[in-house]
Coordinates of C-alpha atoms in Angstrom, one line a residue:
Chain A
M123 CA -9.9 30.5 -9.1
R124 CA -13.6 31.2 -10.5
L125 CA -15.1 28.0 -11.9
S126 CA -18.2 28.3 -13.8
R127 CA -21.4 26.9 -12.3
P128 CA -21.8 24.3 -14.8
L129 CA -18.2 23.0 -14.1
R130 CA -18.7 23.0 -10.6
T131 CA -22.0 20.9 -10.9
T132 CA -20.3 18.5 -13.5
L133 CA -17.5 17.9 -10.9
G134 CA -19.9 17.4 -8.2
A135 CA -21.9 15.0 -10.3
L136 CA -18.8 13.1 -11.2
T137 CA -17.9 13.0 -7.6
I138 CA -21.2 11.4 -6.6
A139 CA -21.3 9.0 -9.5
V140 CA -17.8 7.6 -8.4
L141 CA -18.8 7.5 -4.8
V142 CA -21.9 5.2 -6.1
M143 CA -19.5 3.1 -8.1
I144 CA -17.4 2.6 -5.0
Y145 CA -20.0 1.5 -2.7
V146 CA -22.3 -0.4 -5.1
P147 CA -20.2 -3.7 -5.2
L148 CA -19.7 -3.6 -1.3
F149 CA -23.3 -3.2 -1.0
V150 CA -24.1 -6.2 -3.4
V151 CA -21.8 -8.4 -1.1
L152 CA -23.7 -7.2 2.0
V153 CA -27.1 -8.0 0.6
N154 CA -25.7 -11.3 -0.7
S155 CA -24.7 -12.4 2.7
F156 CA -28.3 -12.4 3.5
S157 CA -29.4 -14.3 0.4
T158 CA -31.1 -17.6 0.5
S159 CA -29.4 -18.4 -2.9
Q160 CA -25.8 -19.9 -2.7
S161 CA -24.9 -18.4 -6.1
L162 CA -24.4 -15.0 -7.0
V163 CA -27.8 -14.1 -8.2
W164 CA -29.3 -10.6 -8.2
P165 CA -31.8 -9.8 -6.8
P166 CA -31.7 -12.3 -4.0
P167 CA -34.7 -14.9 -4.1
G168 CA -35.2 -14.5 -0.2
F169 CA -33.5 -13.4 3.0
T170 CA -31.8 -15.7 5.8
L171 CA -29.6 -15.2 8.8
E172 CA -28.2 -18.8 8.4
W173 CA -24.8 -17.8 6.9
W174 CA -24.2 -15.2 9.7
G175 CA -24.6 -17.9 12.2
K176 CA -22.6 -20.6 10.2
A177 CA -19.8 -18.0 9.8
F178 CA -19.2 -17.4 13.4
Q179 CA -18.9 -21.4 14.0
N180 CA -16.4 -21.8 11.1
Q181 CA -13.3 -23.2 12.9
G182 CA -11.1 -22.7 9.6
A183 CA -12.1 -19.1 9.2
L184 CA -11.9 -18.3 13.1
S185 CA -8.2 -19.8 13.3
A186 CA -7.2 -18.1 9.9
L187 CA -8.5 -14.8 11.7
W188 CA -6.4 -15.3 14.7
T189 CA -3.3 -16.1 12.8
S190 CA -4.0 -12.9 10.6
V191 CA -4.2 -11.0 13.8
Q192 CA -0.9 -12.4 15.3
V193 CA 1.0 -11.8 12.0
A194 CA -0.2 -8.3 11.6
T195 CA 0.6 -7.4 15.2
L196 CA 4.2 -8.5 15.1
A197 CA 4.6 -7.2 11.5
T198 CA 3.3 -3.7 12.8
L199 CA 5.5 -3.7 15.9
I200 CA 8.7 -4.5 13.9
S201 CA 7.8 -1.9 11.1
L202 CA 7.0 0.9 13.7
V203 CA 10.5 0.3 15.2
L204 CA 12.3 0.4 11.8
G205 CA 10.3 2.7 10.0
T206 CA 10.8 5.4 12.8
L207 CA 14.5 4.9 12.9
V208 CA 15.0 5.4 9.1
A209 CA 12.5 8.3 9.1
I210 CA 14.6 10.1 11.9
A211 CA 17.9 9.5 10.0
L212 CA 16.5 10.7 6.6
Q213 CA 14.7 13.6 8.1
R214 CA 17.3 15.1 10.5
Y215 CA 20.5 14.0 8.8
R216 CA 22.2 14.8 5.4
F217 CA 24.6 11.9 4.2
F218 CA 25.8 10.2 1.2
G219 CA 23.3 7.6 -0.1
R220 CA 20.5 9.4 1.4
Q221 CA 18.3 9.0 -1.7
S222 CA 19.2 5.4 -2.1
V223 CA 18.1 4.7 1.5
S224 CA 14.8 6.2 0.8
L225 CA 14.4 4.4 -2.5
L226 CA 15.1 1.2 -0.5
V227 CA 12.4 1.7 2.0
I228 CA 9.9 2.3 -0.8
L229 CA 11.2 -0.4 -3.2
P230 CA 9.0 -3.4 -1.2
I231 CA 5.8 -1.7 -2.3
A232 CA 7.0 -0.1 -5.4
L233 CA 7.8 -3.5 -7.0
P234 CA 4.8 -5.7 -7.7
G235 CA 3.8 -7.9 -5.0
I236 CA 4.6 -11.0 -6.9
V237 CA 8.1 -9.9 -7.0
T238 CA 8.5 -9.3 -3.3
G239 CA 6.6 -12.7 -2.9
I240 CA 8.9 -14.8 -5.0
A241 CA 12.0 -13.2 -4.1
L242 CA 11.5 -13.9 -0.5
N243 CA 10.0 -17.4 -1.3
N244 CA 13.3 -18.1 -3.0
A245 CA 15.4 -16.8 -0.6
F246 CA 13.8 -18.6 2.4
R247 CA 13.6 -21.8 0.8
T248 CA 16.3 -22.2 -1.7
I249 CA 19.0 -20.2 -0.3
L250 CA 18.5 -20.3 3.4
G251 CA 16.8 -23.7 3.3
L252 CA 14.1 -22.4 5.7
Q253 CA 10.4 -24.0 6.2
L254 CA 7.9 -21.5 5.3
G255 CA 5.4 -20.7 8.0
F256 CA 4.3 -18.2 10.5
F257 CA 7.6 -16.2 10.9
T258 CA 8.5 -16.0 7.2
I259 CA 5.2 -14.4 6.8
V260 CA 6.1 -12.0 9.6
V261 CA 9.4 -10.9 8.1
A262 CA 7.8 -10.6 4.7
H263 CA 5.0 -8.4 5.9
A264 CA 7.2 -6.2 8.2
T265 CA 9.3 -5.4 5.0
F266 CA 6.8 -3.9 3.3
C267 CA 4.9 -2.4 6.2
I268 CA 7.9 -0.2 7.1
V269 CA 7.0 2.3 4.5
T270 CA 3.6 3.3 5.8
V271 CA 5.3 4.1 9.3
F272 CA 8.2 5.8 7.5
N273 CA 5.9 8.0 5.4
N274 CA 3.9 9.1 8.6
V275 CA 6.8 9.8 10.7
Q276 CA 8.7 11.6 8.0
A277 CA 5.9 13.8 7.2
R278 CA 5.4 14.7 10.8
L279 CA 9.2 15.3 11.4
R280 CA 9.2 17.7 8.4
R281 CA 6.3 19.6 9.8
T282 CA 7.4 19.8 13.3
G283 CA 11.0 21.1 12.6
T284 CA 14.0 20.8 15.0
N285 CA 13.2 24.0 17.2
L286 CA 11.9 22.2 20.1
E287 CA 14.4 19.5 20.2
E288 CA 17.2 22.0 19.8
A289 CA 15.5 24.0 22.8
S290 CA 15.4 20.9 24.7
A291 CA 19.0 20.2 24.1
D292 CA 20.0 23.9 25.0
L293 CA 18.3 23.4 28.2
G294 CA 20.4 20.5 29.2
A295 CA 18.4 17.5 28.4
G296 CA 20.3 14.5 27.1
I297 CA 19.4 12.5 23.9
W298 CA 16.9 10.2 25.7
T299 CA 15.3 12.9 27.8
T300 CA 14.7 14.8 24.6
F301 CA 13.4 11.9 22.6
R302 CA 11.0 10.9 25.6
L303 CA 9.6 14.3 26.3
V304 CA 9.9 16.2 23.2
T305 CA 10.3 14.1 19.9
F306 CA 8.2 11.0 20.9
P307 CA 5.0 13.2 22.1
Q308 CA 5.2 14.9 18.8
L309 CA 5.5 11.8 16.9
R310 CA 3.0 9.7 18.9
S311 CA -0.3 10.2 16.7
A312 CA 1.8 9.9 13.6
L313 CA 3.1 6.4 14.9
F314 CA -0.4 5.6 15.8
A315 CA -1.7 6.3 12.2
G316 CA 1.3 4.7 10.7
G317 CA 0.7 1.7 12.9
L318 CA -2.8 1.3 11.9
L319 CA -2.1 1.5 8.1
A320 CA 0.7 -1.2 8.6
F321 CA -1.7 -3.3 10.5
A322 CA -4.3 -2.9 7.8
L323 CA -1.9 -3.5 5.1
S324 CA -0.7 -6.9 6.7
F325 CA -4.0 -8.0 7.5
D326 CA -5.2 -7.6 4.0
E327 CA -2.1 -8.8 2.1
I328 CA -2.5 -12.0 -0.1
I329 CA 0.1 -12.1 -2.7
V330 CA 3.2 -11.9 -0.7
T331 CA 1.5 -13.9 2.0
T332 CA 0.8 -16.9 -0.7
F333 CA 4.3 -17.1 -1.5
T334 CA 5.7 -16.9 2.1
A335 CA 3.2 -19.0 4.0
G336 CA 3.9 -22.6 3.0
V337 CA 1.4 -25.2 3.4
G338 CA 0.6 -25.2 7.0
T339 CA -0.2 -21.5 7.8
T340 CA -3.5 -20.0 6.8
T341 CA -4.1 -16.1 7.2
L342 CA -7.5 -14.9 6.7
P343 CA -7.0 -13.6 3.0
I344 CA -5.7 -17.2 2.2
W345 CA -8.7 -19.0 3.6
I346 CA -10.9 -16.8 1.8
F347 CA -9.2 -17.4 -1.4
Q348 CA -9.4 -21.1 -0.8
N349 CA -13.0 -21.1 0.0
L350 CA -13.9 -18.5 -2.7
F351 CA -14.7 -21.0 -5.5
R352 CA -16.4 -23.6 -3.2
P353 CA -20.1 -23.3 -4.0
N354 CA -21.2 -24.3 -0.5
Q355 CA -18.8 -22.1 1.2
A356 CA -19.7 -19.0 -1.0
P357 CA -22.4 -17.7 1.4
V358 CA -19.9 -17.9 4.3
V359 CA -17.2 -16.1 2.4
N360 CA -20.0 -13.3 1.8
V361 CA -20.5 -12.9 5.6
I362 CA -16.9 -12.7 6.2
A363 CA -16.2 -10.3 3.4
V364 CA -18.8 -7.9 5.0
V365 CA -17.4 -8.2 8.5
L366 CA -14.0 -7.6 6.9
V367 CA -15.1 -4.5 5.4
A368 CA -16.8 -3.3 8.5
V369 CA -13.7 -4.0 10.5
S370 CA -11.1 -2.7 8.1
V371 CA -13.0 0.5 8.1
I372 CA -12.6 1.5 11.7
P373 CA -8.7 1.8 11.8
I374 CA -8.9 3.7 8.5
Y375 CA -11.5 6.1 9.9
I376 CA -9.6 6.5 13.1
A377 CA -6.5 7.3 11.1
Q378 CA -8.3 9.7 8.9
R379 CA -9.8 11.4 12.0
I380 CA -6.5 11.9 13.6
A381 CA -4.9 13.3 10.6
G382 CA -8.0 15.5 10.0
A383 CA -8.1 16.8 13.6
E384 CA -4.4 17.7 13.5
R385 CA -4.7 19.5 10.4
V386 CA -7.5 21.5 11.8
S387 CA -5.7 22.4 15.0
K388 CA -2.7 23.3 13.1
Chain B
M74 CA 37.6 39.3 30.9
S75 CA 38.0 40.5 34.4
S76 CA 34.3 41.4 34.9
D77 CA 33.8 37.3 34.2
A78 CA 36.1 36.6 37.3
S79 CA 34.3 38.9 39.4
A80 CA 30.8 38.0 38.4
P81 CA 28.8 35.5 40.8
P82 CA 28.9 31.8 39.5
L83 CA 25.9 31.2 37.2
K84 CA 23.1 29.7 38.9
R85 CA 20.5 27.3 37.4
A86 CA 17.5 27.7 39.7
G87 CA 15.4 24.6 40.0
V88 CA 17.6 22.5 37.7
P89 CA 19.8 20.0 39.4
A90 CA 23.0 19.0 37.7
P91 CA 22.2 15.8 35.6
A92 CA 23.7 12.7 37.6
E93 CA 26.6 10.9 35.9
T94 CA 24.7 7.6 34.9
P95 CA 26.1 5.4 32.1
A96 CA 22.9 6.6 30.0
R97 CA 24.0 10.0 30.6
R98 CA 27.5 9.4 29.5
L99 CA 26.3 7.5 26.4
S100 CA 23.9 10.5 25.8
V101 CA 26.8 13.1 26.0
L102 CA 28.9 10.9 23.6
L103 CA 26.2 10.7 21.1
S104 CA 25.3 14.2 21.1
R105 CA 28.9 15.1 20.3
A106 CA 29.2 12.2 17.5
P107 CA 26.3 13.0 14.8
R108 CA 27.7 10.4 12.6
L109 CA 27.6 7.7 15.3
R110 CA 24.1 8.9 15.9
L111 CA 23.2 8.4 12.2
G112 CA 24.9 5.1 12.2
L113 CA 22.9 3.8 15.3
L114 CA 19.8 5.1 13.5
L115 CA 20.3 3.5 10.4
T116 CA 22.0 0.1 11.4
A117 CA 18.8 -1.9 12.1
P118 CA 16.6 -0.6 9.2
L119 CA 19.6 -1.1 6.7
F120 CA 20.2 -4.7 8.2
W121 CA 16.6 -5.7 7.7
L122 CA 15.8 -4.2 4.4
G123 CA 19.5 -4.9 3.0
L124 CA 19.5 -8.5 4.5
V125 CA 15.8 -9.4 3.9
Y126 CA 15.0 -7.8 0.6
I127 CA 18.0 -6.6 -1.3
A128 CA 19.8 -9.8 -0.8
A129 CA 16.5 -11.8 -1.7
L130 CA 16.3 -9.9 -5.0
A131 CA 19.9 -10.4 -5.7
A132 CA 19.4 -14.2 -5.1
L133 CA 16.2 -14.1 -7.3
L134 CA 18.5 -12.8 -10.2
V135 CA 21.0 -15.6 -9.3
T136 CA 18.3 -18.2 -9.3
A137 CA 17.1 -17.3 -12.8
F138 CA 20.5 -18.8 -14.2
W139 CA 20.0 -21.9 -12.5
T140 CA 17.9 -25.0 -13.5
V141 CA 15.7 -27.7 -12.1
D142 CA 16.6 -31.4 -12.0
S143 CA 14.0 -33.0 -14.1
F144 CA 14.1 -36.2 -12.1
T145 CA 14.3 -35.0 -8.5
G146 CA 12.4 -31.6 -9.0
T147 CA 15.2 -29.9 -6.9
V148 CA 17.0 -26.7 -7.9
S149 CA 20.4 -27.6 -9.0
I150 CA 23.0 -24.9 -9.3
E151 CA 24.1 -25.5 -12.9
W152 CA 24.6 -22.0 -14.6
N153 CA 23.2 -21.6 -17.9
L154 CA 20.8 -18.9 -19.7
D155 CA 18.2 -21.3 -20.7
N156 CA 15.3 -20.0 -18.6
I157 CA 16.1 -16.2 -19.7
V158 CA 16.2 -17.4 -23.5
T159 CA 13.1 -19.1 -23.0
V160 CA 11.4 -16.2 -21.3
L161 CA 12.6 -13.9 -23.9
T162 CA 11.8 -15.7 -26.8
G163 CA 8.9 -17.9 -26.0
A164 CA 5.5 -16.8 -27.8
V165 CA 3.5 -17.4 -24.6
Y166 CA 5.7 -15.2 -22.5
Q167 CA 5.8 -12.4 -24.9
A168 CA 2.1 -12.3 -25.5
V169 CA 1.6 -12.5 -21.8
T170 CA 3.9 -9.7 -21.2
L171 CA 2.3 -7.5 -23.7
R172 CA -1.1 -8.1 -22.2
T173 CA 0.0 -7.5 -18.5
V174 CA 1.6 -4.1 -19.6
G175 CA -1.2 -3.3 -21.8
V176 CA -3.7 -3.9 -18.8
A177 CA -1.5 -2.0 -16.2
L178 CA -1.3 1.0 -18.6
L179 CA -5.1 0.9 -19.3
V180 CA -5.8 0.6 -15.6
T181 CA -3.4 3.6 -14.8
V182 CA -4.9 5.8 -17.5
I183 CA -8.5 4.9 -16.1
D184 CA -7.5 5.7 -12.7
I185 CA -5.8 9.1 -13.4
L186 CA -8.5 10.2 -15.6
I187 CA -11.2 9.3 -12.5
A188 CA -8.9 10.7 -10.0
L189 CA -8.2 14.1 -11.4
P190 CA -11.8 15.6 -11.2
I191 CA -12.4 13.8 -8.1
A192 CA -9.4 15.0 -6.3
F193 CA -9.9 18.4 -7.9
Y194 CA -13.5 18.8 -6.5
M195 CA -12.3 17.2 -3.1
A196 CA -9.4 19.6 -2.9
K197 CA -10.6 22.9 -4.5
V198 CA -14.3 23.1 -4.6
A199 CA -15.8 21.3 -1.7
T200 CA -16.3 23.3 1.6
P201 CA -13.6 22.3 4.4
R202 CA -16.4 20.4 6.2
M203 CA -17.4 18.5 3.0
Q204 CA -13.6 18.1 2.0
R205 CA -13.1 15.9 5.2
V206 CA -16.4 13.8 4.7
L207 CA -15.4 13.1 1.0
V208 CA -11.8 12.2 2.0
I209 CA -13.2 9.4 4.5
L210 CA -16.0 8.5 2.1
V211 CA -13.7 7.8 -0.9
L212 CA -10.8 6.4 0.8
M213 CA -12.3 4.4 3.6
P214 CA -14.2 1.5 1.6
L215 CA -11.3 1.4 -1.0
W216 CA -8.9 0.6 1.8
A217 CA -11.0 -2.4 2.8
S218 CA -10.0 -5.9 1.9
Y219 CA -8.6 -6.5 -1.6
L220 CA -10.1 -9.9 -2.0
V221 CA -13.6 -8.7 -0.8
K222 CA -13.6 -6.0 -3.6
A223 CA -12.4 -8.3 -6.3
Y224 CA -15.0 -10.8 -5.0
A225 CA -17.6 -8.1 -5.1
W226 CA -16.8 -7.4 -8.7
R227 CA -17.3 -11.2 -9.3
S228 CA -20.7 -10.8 -7.8
V229 CA -21.6 -7.8 -9.8
L230 CA -20.5 -9.3 -13.2
S231 CA -21.7 -12.6 -12.7
E232 CA -24.4 -14.3 -14.9
G233 CA -27.8 -13.5 -13.0
G234 CA -26.1 -10.9 -11.1
L235 CA -26.6 -7.3 -10.6
V236 CA -25.2 -6.0 -14.1
D237 CA -27.3 -8.7 -15.8
W238 CA -30.4 -7.5 -13.9
L239 CA -29.8 -4.1 -14.8
V240 CA -29.2 -4.4 -18.6
T241 CA -31.5 -7.4 -19.3
P242 CA -34.5 -5.2 -19.8
F243 CA -32.6 -3.4 -22.4
G244 CA -31.9 -6.6 -24.3
G245 CA -28.3 -6.6 -23.1
N246 CA -26.2 -9.3 -21.1
T247 CA -23.4 -9.0 -18.6
P248 CA -20.0 -8.6 -20.2
G249 CA -19.2 -11.6 -17.9
Y250 CA -15.4 -12.4 -16.7
G251 CA -12.6 -11.7 -18.9
L252 CA -9.9 -9.1 -19.5
H253 CA -12.2 -6.3 -19.3
A254 CA -13.5 -7.4 -15.9
T255 CA -9.8 -7.7 -14.8
V256 CA -9.4 -4.1 -16.0
I257 CA -12.4 -2.8 -14.3
T258 CA -11.7 -4.6 -11.0
L259 CA -8.1 -3.6 -10.8
A260 CA -8.9 0.1 -11.6
Y261 CA -11.4 -0.2 -8.8
L262 CA -8.9 -1.8 -6.4
W263 CA -6.2 0.7 -7.0
L264 CA -8.1 3.9 -7.3
P265 CA -7.4 5.2 -3.7
Y266 CA -3.7 4.7 -4.4
V267 CA -4.1 7.0 -7.2
I268 CA -6.5 9.7 -5.6
M269 CA -4.5 10.0 -2.5
P270 CA -1.4 11.4 -3.9
I271 CA -3.1 13.6 -6.5
Y272 CA -5.4 15.0 -3.7
A273 CA -2.4 15.9 -1.3
G274 CA -0.7 17.3 -4.5
L275 CA -3.6 19.7 -5.3
E276 CA -3.8 20.7 -1.6
R277 CA -0.4 22.0 -1.9
V278 CA -1.3 24.1 -4.9
P279 CA -2.1 27.5 -3.2
D280 CA -5.3 29.1 -4.2
S281 CA -3.7 32.5 -4.5
L282 CA -1.6 31.0 -7.6
L283 CA -5.0 30.0 -9.0
E284 CA -6.3 33.4 -8.5
A285 CA -3.3 35.2 -9.8
S286 CA -3.7 33.0 -13.1
G287 CA -7.2 34.2 -13.4
D288 CA -6.5 37.8 -12.7
L289 CA -4.0 37.5 -15.5
G290 CA -6.8 36.5 -17.7
A291 CA -6.4 33.0 -17.9
K292 CA -9.6 31.0 -18.5
T293 CA -10.3 27.8 -16.2
W294 CA -8.8 25.3 -18.8
R295 CA -5.8 27.5 -19.5
T296 CA -5.1 27.8 -15.7
L297 CA -5.5 23.9 -15.3
R298 CA -3.2 23.1 -18.1
S299 CA -0.5 25.9 -17.6
V300 CA -0.5 26.1 -13.6
V301 CA -2.2 23.3 -12.0
L302 CA -1.1 20.6 -14.1
P303 CA 2.7 21.1 -14.3
L304 CA 2.5 21.3 -10.4
L305 CA 0.7 18.2 -10.1
W306 CA 2.9 16.0 -12.2
P307 CA 4.9 14.5 -9.5
A308 CA 1.8 13.5 -7.7
I309 CA 0.2 11.9 -10.9
I310 CA 3.2 10.1 -11.3
A311 CA 3.4 8.8 -7.9
G312 CA -0.1 7.6 -8.1
S313 CA 0.6 5.9 -11.4
I314 CA 3.7 4.1 -9.8
F315 CA 1.2 2.3 -7.6
S316 CA -1.6 1.5 -10.0
F317 CA 1.0 0.4 -12.6
S318 CA 3.1 -1.7 -10.4
L319 CA 0.2 -3.4 -8.5
S320 CA -1.4 -4.3 -11.9
L321 CA 1.9 -5.5 -13.2
G322 CA 2.0 -8.4 -10.6
D323 CA -1.5 -9.2 -9.8
Y324 CA -2.7 -12.8 -10.4
I325 CA -5.4 -12.8 -7.9
T326 CA -7.9 -10.6 -9.4
V327 CA -7.3 -12.4 -12.8
N328 CA -8.1 -15.7 -11.2
I329 CA -11.4 -14.3 -9.7
V330 CA -12.8 -12.3 -12.6
G331 CA -10.4 -12.6 -15.6
G332 CA -12.0 -16.0 -17.1
A333 CA -9.3 -17.7 -19.0
S334 CA -7.0 -14.9 -19.4
Q335 CA -3.4 -15.0 -17.9
M336 CA -1.2 -12.3 -16.6
L337 CA 2.7 -12.5 -15.8
G338 CA 1.7 -13.0 -12.0
N339 CA -0.1 -16.3 -13.0
L340 CA 2.8 -17.8 -14.9
V341 CA 5.1 -16.8 -11.7
Y342 CA 2.4 -18.5 -9.5
T343 CA 2.1 -21.7 -11.6
N344 CA 5.8 -22.2 -11.8
V345 CA 6.6 -21.8 -8.1
G346 CA 3.6 -23.9 -7.0
A347 CA 2.3 -26.6 -9.4
A348 CA 5.3 -26.9 -11.7
N349 CA 7.8 -26.3 -8.9
N350 CA 10.1 -24.7 -11.3
L351 CA 11.8 -21.8 -9.1
P352 CA 14.5 -20.7 -11.7
L353 CA 11.9 -20.4 -14.5
A354 CA 9.7 -18.4 -12.1
A355 CA 12.5 -16.3 -11.2
A356 CA 13.3 -15.6 -14.9
I357 CA 9.6 -14.6 -15.4
A358 CA 9.7 -12.3 -12.4
L359 CA 12.7 -10.3 -13.8
I360 CA 10.2 -9.1 -16.3
P361 CA 8.1 -6.8 -14.1
I362 CA 11.3 -6.0 -12.3
A363 CA 13.0 -4.6 -15.3
I364 CA 9.8 -2.8 -16.4
M365 CA 9.6 -1.2 -12.8
I366 CA 13.2 -0.3 -12.7
V367 CA 12.9 1.6 -16.2
Y368 CA 9.9 3.2 -15.0
L369 CA 11.2 4.4 -11.5
G370 CA 14.4 5.4 -13.3
L371 CA 12.5 7.5 -15.7
V372 CA 10.2 9.3 -13.0
R373 CA 13.1 9.7 -10.7
R374 CA 13.9 13.0 -11.8
T375 CA 10.3 14.3 -11.7
G376 CA 10.3 14.2 -7.6
A377 CA 7.6 11.6 -7.9
L378 CA 9.3 9.5 -5.5
E379 CA 9.2 11.9 -2.7
N380 CA 5.6 12.1 -3.3
L381 CA 4.6 8.6 -2.4

């Protein structure tokens, strides 16, 4: 399509404007983490490294970080298995209720987090009589993480088709051999990308976590939220915020690179 | 037929016959029974999603009809419609529902309006190299921590913050915290969830179609309206599901930048936590569920759900 020059320029300018809007708030947090002022004043009256030192010695934050890593790892592993199984089933078979199953996978993220949160809270506490804690968080996170793995694997299966698998079966390979030598290698990077997104999703989740964590278990988002409104903790929160942005950017960047590289090589 | 008998036995050079292990036998059985295969694939995921999620949703519905013992504070199984009636007729609940839906709609519209031109520039105008850079630039920071981003807006909008510093020379003040800050922050938070499906949808619109439209004499706007937009609807709706649903249930952002305003999520949260009234909280949570069911039901036919 021929776009007029002014239109192209306008679109380009809009894109740049949105990019600036996206980065400015994050930049403000970065600068605040070096500010000598404890309140959110702009521009900062002076700069210091004090908060960065304090943040790395903050026991509460560090143990919350460790909890988050453990929860996200377990939730990712569970969602990798379940998401892959259901993606293969939906993509390779036609059966009654197929639409309903795909809706079922989407539902935990299509419904507001508060619904997922209170439904699970109620089920764990009132119905099952369980104590909320580490494992109830893992179960809750795995439930809504399934969909990211599912999406990635399903898209890959749709693109690769069944030719290679059929050829493998024609050559005498059994189901396990075909999966191990043909299907799995084709899925590997999709699983990696889906797993990374699941990890990031779990690591970042707060609403569902609040409802399924109980009082004793603190993930990093919960720790941040608890300390957000405490004036003397605010600078430390700034530092952790910056670290979180930096760290969460890595998996997304890698996932994008993989997806991009595959699109190019295709 | 007779030539078959005289032909030498088929040799499979280099391929040894598979050993008769239990795994092999199971494999043969499975390859002959696609239904069994499907059943095995679906058992674990359906067990998990059905048992953990659907059962929990059903239990939530049931709990909404129970009550809380006012003396002991425990949930007692006494069936009644009190909570439902309270939620449906209470002025507070009606006002908060309207406010929440209003915020969610506004956030969704803002996000779509921002996402359309950006996604279009990324998918159809930028060079392939630039395209990849833009995808990463747009999506990466927005995938970063939810709390950090909400907090960043608190910092930007605070008194003496960045906005104040920018507008004070012109005699302005920061709008501060409140409903408008909530809308801004939520729109900022969900923007990637809207840009992504729209960008993916635009990538699927073949350039040749746009050129054909141009060759047939359509101007840019006509092509956008009559060719691109109809093809893009499922993607736009897919994006709107995220921004709408995520806004509908949010209470954290409202806490951080919303000032005194409340949304449905806040009501649910207070009733679970401070008030310890799970049945009432469950009844309130039915409102966003009902809204989302209607919404998903309406968009089902557009094919949006396959675009998530």
